[in-house]
Amino acid sequence: MAIRLIILAAGKGTRMKSQLPKVLHPLAGTPLLGHVINTGLSLNASGITVVIGHGAELVRDTITQDVQWAMQTEQLGTAHAVMQGLEGIQDDDTVLLTYGDVPLTRASTYQRMLDVVSDERMGLLTLRMDDPTGYGRIIRADNPDTGPIVGIVEQKDATPEQLAINEGNCGVISIRGKWLLSLLKQIGNDNAQGEYYLTDLIGLAVENNVTVEAIHPEDAWETDGVNSRVQLAMLERVHQANQAQALMEGGVTLHDPSRLDIRGSLAHGTDVSIDINAVFIGSCKIGNNVTIGPNCTFINATIGDGTTVQANSVVEDSVIGENGDIGPYARLRPGCELANNVKIGNFVEAKKAVIGNGSKVNHLSYVGDAELAENVNVGAGTITCNYDGVNKHKTIIGSGAFIGSNTALVAPVTVGADATIGAGSTIAKQAPDGQLTITRAKQTTIEGWQRPTKKN
Ligand code: UD1
Ligand code: CA
């Protein structure tokens, strides 16, 4: 009695006008098909089969989740597609059939569809629509509103009366394995499009005394498929709005919920405040009382309690400790590990920098491949010269060191604890603990020097 999913994803998606197979177009950074698979995985399905055709190789290479692949080399219709994906399906399985280009169906909706399945009953996702153009119409006996479902008629095969039916087929079916296996074989292609219609399954099931239970989505967008980039953008907004809503319900203040994008996951504490145009990519975590200024981008970033990230900062693959003060205009490139109470000011770029408690890099600096101990003060314009053109080298700065402005630290190099480096120095050798080290040409004044004057 296993739950099995078959996802149809062989279609071309002509209206996307793209080289990329439609189901690989990203929504919130994840391919459309990836969303459907993730929802399926959340149902504890014991197997997910994806039927692919157009761009099959690329689809298989791109999708990272563990699924079974089936090939449909010619797109002869939705029933034909399902037939390619039947391997391993058992009579007593509960099978959910869905599309790889409908990304936002709730798991709870799928679950309700699975729950109605028995040997005598199947599920069909339907929706009453203002404009059902293009959708298969749900045919009910006796009464078009309340009568039992007896079949589906495709738009192109429908009579004018049938076209007036406003209940549309959303394309998701749940059914016992034995019915799927036996009835699919009976579907022909004698219809307006010469295709094997999956929708014919409904009439055949009814002939075999299987009751068709209509399940409705909670929200219409759950059943929206992507056929064009316009529809893709619309669903992206729906998804982002849903995520923003969940954040606010979870204790996050959003200055404008419509100007936030999460492409991945965002774990958060309470009393977090996020200003406009924040983008979170990959897996991000922010603690309690974190404040984020406008126009910041975070990629796999972790931010500790009480930290402020000011406007226009970018944090990638890095960890910021508690009570930090970052930006504005700071860039933390991959591999930064900031302890607590660290200050990274404007126009500072850091990469693979491990920075100790209370250290400050306040202005216009590059700190790469560096280890700064506690309470280090790095003056404006300091550069770690970490690259000799071939290899990267490390700069190590001891606790309490003070690096004067406009210093070049030529790595590999070590600055001792409590050392002071005079402004404008080029430090290529170890600077000892507790002393002033300076490399600076002696300042001279030329007595009696005069500015040149213009010749006439
Ligand atoms: C289908 C339904 C229709 C429903 C509509 C929207 C049929 C016959 N019709 O129509 O009742 O209202 O979806 O949910 O099923 N696909 C394949 N191989 C094929 C054909 C299609 O993998 O040979 C895939 C497509 O990639 C797509 C999905 O099946 O993801 C639906 O195909 P599509 O051609 O869009 O079906 P519709 O004509 O919209
Ligand atoms: Ca379609």
mmCIF file of N, CA and C and ligand atoms in Angstrom, residues 8-11 51 72 74-78 81 99-101 134-136 152 154 169-171 195 197-199 227, ligand 1:
data_model
loop_
_atom_site.group_PDB
_atom_site.id
_atom_site.type_symbol
_atom_site.label_atom_id
_atom_site.label_comp_id
_atom_site.label_asym_id
_atom_site.label_seq_id
_atom_site.Cartn_x
_atom_site.Cartn_y
_atom_site.Cartn_z
ATOM 1 N N LEU A 8 4.362 14.378 -14.781
ATOM 2 C CA LEU A 8 4.533 14.513 -16.235
ATOM 3 C C LEU A 8 5.342 15.770 -16.544
ATOM 4 N N ALA A 9 6.411 15.574 -17.277
ATOM 5 C CA ALA A 9 7.304 16.699 -17.574
ATOM 6 C C ALA A 9 7.985 16.526 -18.919
ATOM 7 N N ALA A 10 7.268 15.946 -19.879
ATOM 8 C CA ALA A 10 7.902 15.674 -21.169
ATOM 9 C C ALA A 10 7.651 16.776 -22.193
ATOM 10 N N GLY A 11 6.687 17.641 -21.899
ATOM 11 C CA GLY A 11 6.277 18.658 -22.873
ATOM 12 C C GLY A 11 7.375 19.676 -23.158
ATOM 13 N N VAL A 51 8.281 11.644 -15.792
ATOM 14 C CA VAL A 51 8.279 11.312 -17.221
ATOM 15 C C VAL A 51 8.847 12.513 -17.970
ATOM 16 N N GLN A 72 9.593 9.577 -22.424
ATOM 17 C CA GLN A 72 8.515 9.601 -23.417
ATOM 18 C C GLN A 72 9.119 10.290 -24.640
ATOM 19 N N GLU A 74 8.105 10.489 -27.780
ATOM 20 C CA GLU A 74 7.154 11.250 -28.600
ATOM 21 C C GLU A 74 6.006 11.679 -27.703
ATOM 22 N N GLN A 75 5.626 12.945 -27.770
ATOM 23 C CA GLN A 75 4.551 13.420 -26.900
ATOM 24 C C GLN A 75 3.193 13.132 -27.530
ATOM 25 N N LEU A 76 2.678 11.942 -27.227
ATOM 26 C CA LEU A 76 1.427 11.502 -27.845
ATOM 27 C C LEU A 76 0.214 11.744 -26.954
ATOM 28 N N GLY A 77 0.435 12.472 -25.866
ATOM 29 C CA GLY A 77 -0.693 12.803 -24.993
ATOM 30 C C GLY A 77 -0.414 12.433 -23.549
ATOM 31 N N THR A 78 -1.240 12.970 -22.649
ATOM 32 C CA THR A 78 -0.986 12.804 -21.217
ATOM 33 C C THR A 78 -1.150 11.347 -20.760
ATOM 34 N N ALA A 81 1.907 9.545 -21.777
ATOM 35 C CA ALA A 81 3.009 9.927 -20.891
ATOM 36 C C ALA A 81 2.965 9.102 -19.601
ATOM 37 N N TYR A 99 1.569 17.286 -12.711
ATOM 38 C CA TYR A 99 2.407 17.887 -13.760
ATOM 39 C C TYR A 99 3.631 18.591 -13.170
ATOM 40 N N GLY A 100 4.725 18.518 -13.881
ATOM 41 C CA GLY A 100 5.961 19.149 -13.422
ATOM 42 C C GLY A 100 6.000 20.654 -13.609
ATOM 43 N N ASP A 101 4.997 21.216 -14.272
ATOM 44 C CA ASP A 101 4.993 22.663 -14.485
ATOM 45 C C ASP A 101 3.924 23.366 -13.652
ATOM 46 N N GLY A 134 -9.615 26.516 -22.268
ATOM 47 C CA GLY A 134 -8.393 25.710 -22.358
ATOM 48 C C GLY A 134 -8.403 24.505 -21.434
ATOM 49 N N TYR A 135 -9.226 24.559 -20.416
ATOM 50 C CA TYR A 135 -9.271 23.441 -19.457
ATOM 51 C C TYR A 135 -10.272 22.383 -19.900
ATOM 52 N N GLY A 136 -10.007 21.142 -19.519
ATOM 53 C CA GLY A 136 -11.009 20.098 -19.666
ATOM 54 C C GLY A 136 -12.191 20.439 -18.759
ATOM 55 N N ILE A 152 -14.660 13.765 -18.277
ATOM 56 C CA ILE A 152 -14.063 15.069 -18.604
ATOM 57 C C ILE A 152 -14.085 15.201 -20.115
ATOM 58 N N GLU A 154 -12.440 17.524 -23.145
ATOM 59 C CA GLU A 154 -11.428 18.528 -23.464
ATOM 60 C C GLU A 154 -12.066 19.697 -24.221
ATOM 61 N N ASN A 169 -10.843 20.956 -15.091
ATOM 62 C CA ASN A 169 -9.942 19.903 -14.618
ATOM 63 C C ASN A 169 -8.564 20.505 -14.365
ATOM 64 N N CYS A 170 -8.091 20.411 -13.140
ATOM 65 C CA CYS A 170 -6.789 20.987 -12.785
ATOM 66 C C CYS A 170 -5.639 20.053 -13.111
ATOM 67 N N GLY A 171 -5.949 18.820 -13.495
ATOM 68 C CA GLY A 171 -4.899 17.929 -14.008
ATOM 69 C C GLY A 171 -4.313 16.966 -12.990
ATOM 70 N N GLU A 195 -4.769 12.614 -29.654
ATOM 71 C CA GLU A 195 -3.872 12.331 -28.523
ATOM 72 C C GLU A 195 -4.499 11.316 -27.585
ATOM 73 N N TYR A 197 -5.649 10.870 -24.240
ATOM 74 C CA TYR A 197 -6.035 11.785 -23.164
ATOM 75 C C TYR A 197 -6.091 11.047 -21.830
ATOM 76 N N LEU A 198 -5.349 11.540 -20.868
ATOM 77 C CA LEU A 198 -5.440 10.994 -19.512
ATOM 78 C C LEU A 198 -6.840 11.209 -18.933
ATOM 79 N N THR A 199 -7.464 12.275 -19.393
ATOM 80 C CA THR A 199 -8.787 12.628 -18.865
ATOM 81 C C THR A 199 -9.836 11.553 -19.170
ATOM 82 N N ASN A 227 3.047 28.245 -18.433
ATOM 83 C CA ASN A 227 3.192 28.050 -19.878
ATOM 84 C C ASN A 227 3.988 29.175 -20.517
HETATM 85 C C1 UD1 B 1 -4.442 19.001 -19.721
HETATM 86 C C2 UD1 B 1 -5.743 18.205 -19.502
HETATM 87 C C3 UD1 B 1 -6.888 19.196 -19.285
HETATM 88 C C4 UD1 B 1 -6.566 20.093 -18.114
HETATM 89 C C5 UD1 B 1 -5.245 20.832 -18.377
HETATM 90 C C6 UD1 B 1 -4.817 21.705 -17.250
HETATM 91 C C7 UD1 B 1 -5.499 16.187 -20.854
HETATM 92 C C8 UD1 B 1 -5.861 15.504 -22.100
HETATM 93 N N1 UD1 B 1 -5.987 17.415 -20.671
HETATM 94 O O1 UD1 B 1 -4.585 19.727 -20.913
HETATM 95 O O2 UD1 B 1 -8.090 18.507 -19.026
HETATM 96 O O3 UD1 B 1 -7.615 21.011 -17.899
HETATM 97 O O4 UD1 B 1 -4.206 19.872 -18.605
HETATM 98 O O5 UD1 B 1 -4.512 20.995 -16.135
HETATM 99 O O6 UD1 B 1 -4.810 15.614 -20.022
HETATM 100 N N2 UD1 B 1 2.695 16.074 -21.149
HETATM 101 C C9 UD1 B 1 3.610 15.075 -21.331
HETATM 102 N N3 UD1 B 1 3.527 14.294 -22.446
HETATM 103 C C10 UD1 B 1 2.549 14.465 -23.366
HETATM 104 C C11 UD1 B 1 1.616 15.504 -23.175
HETATM 105 C C12 UD1 B 1 1.707 16.282 -22.057
HETATM 106 O O7 UD1 B 1 4.516 14.884 -20.511
HETATM 107 O O8 UD1 B 1 2.540 13.695 -24.336
HETATM 108 C C13 UD1 B 1 2.796 16.913 -19.948
HETATM 109 C C14 UD1 B 1 3.147 18.349 -20.270
HETATM 110 O O9 UD1 B 1 4.534 18.526 -20.214
HETATM 111 C C15 UD1 B 1 2.423 19.112 -19.179
HETATM 112 C C16 UD1 B 1 1.248 18.238 -18.825
HETATM 113 O O10 UD1 B 1 1.535 16.949 -19.316
HETATM 114 O O11 UD1 B 1 3.207 19.257 -18.020
HETATM 115 C C17 UD1 B 1 -0.051 18.741 -19.400
HETATM 116 O O12 UD1 B 1 0.062 18.794 -20.789
HETATM 117 P P1 UD1 B 1 -0.641 19.917 -21.643
HETATM 118 O O13 UD1 B 1 -0.382 19.664 -23.047
HETATM 119 O O14 UD1 B 1 -0.304 21.243 -21.076
HETATM 120 O O15 UD1 B 1 -2.179 19.582 -21.336
HETATM 121 P P2 UD1 B 1 -3.374 20.516 -21.638
HETATM 122 O O16 UD1 B 1 -3.661 20.496 -23.059
HETATM 123 O O17 UD1 B 1 -3.184 21.814 -20.976
#
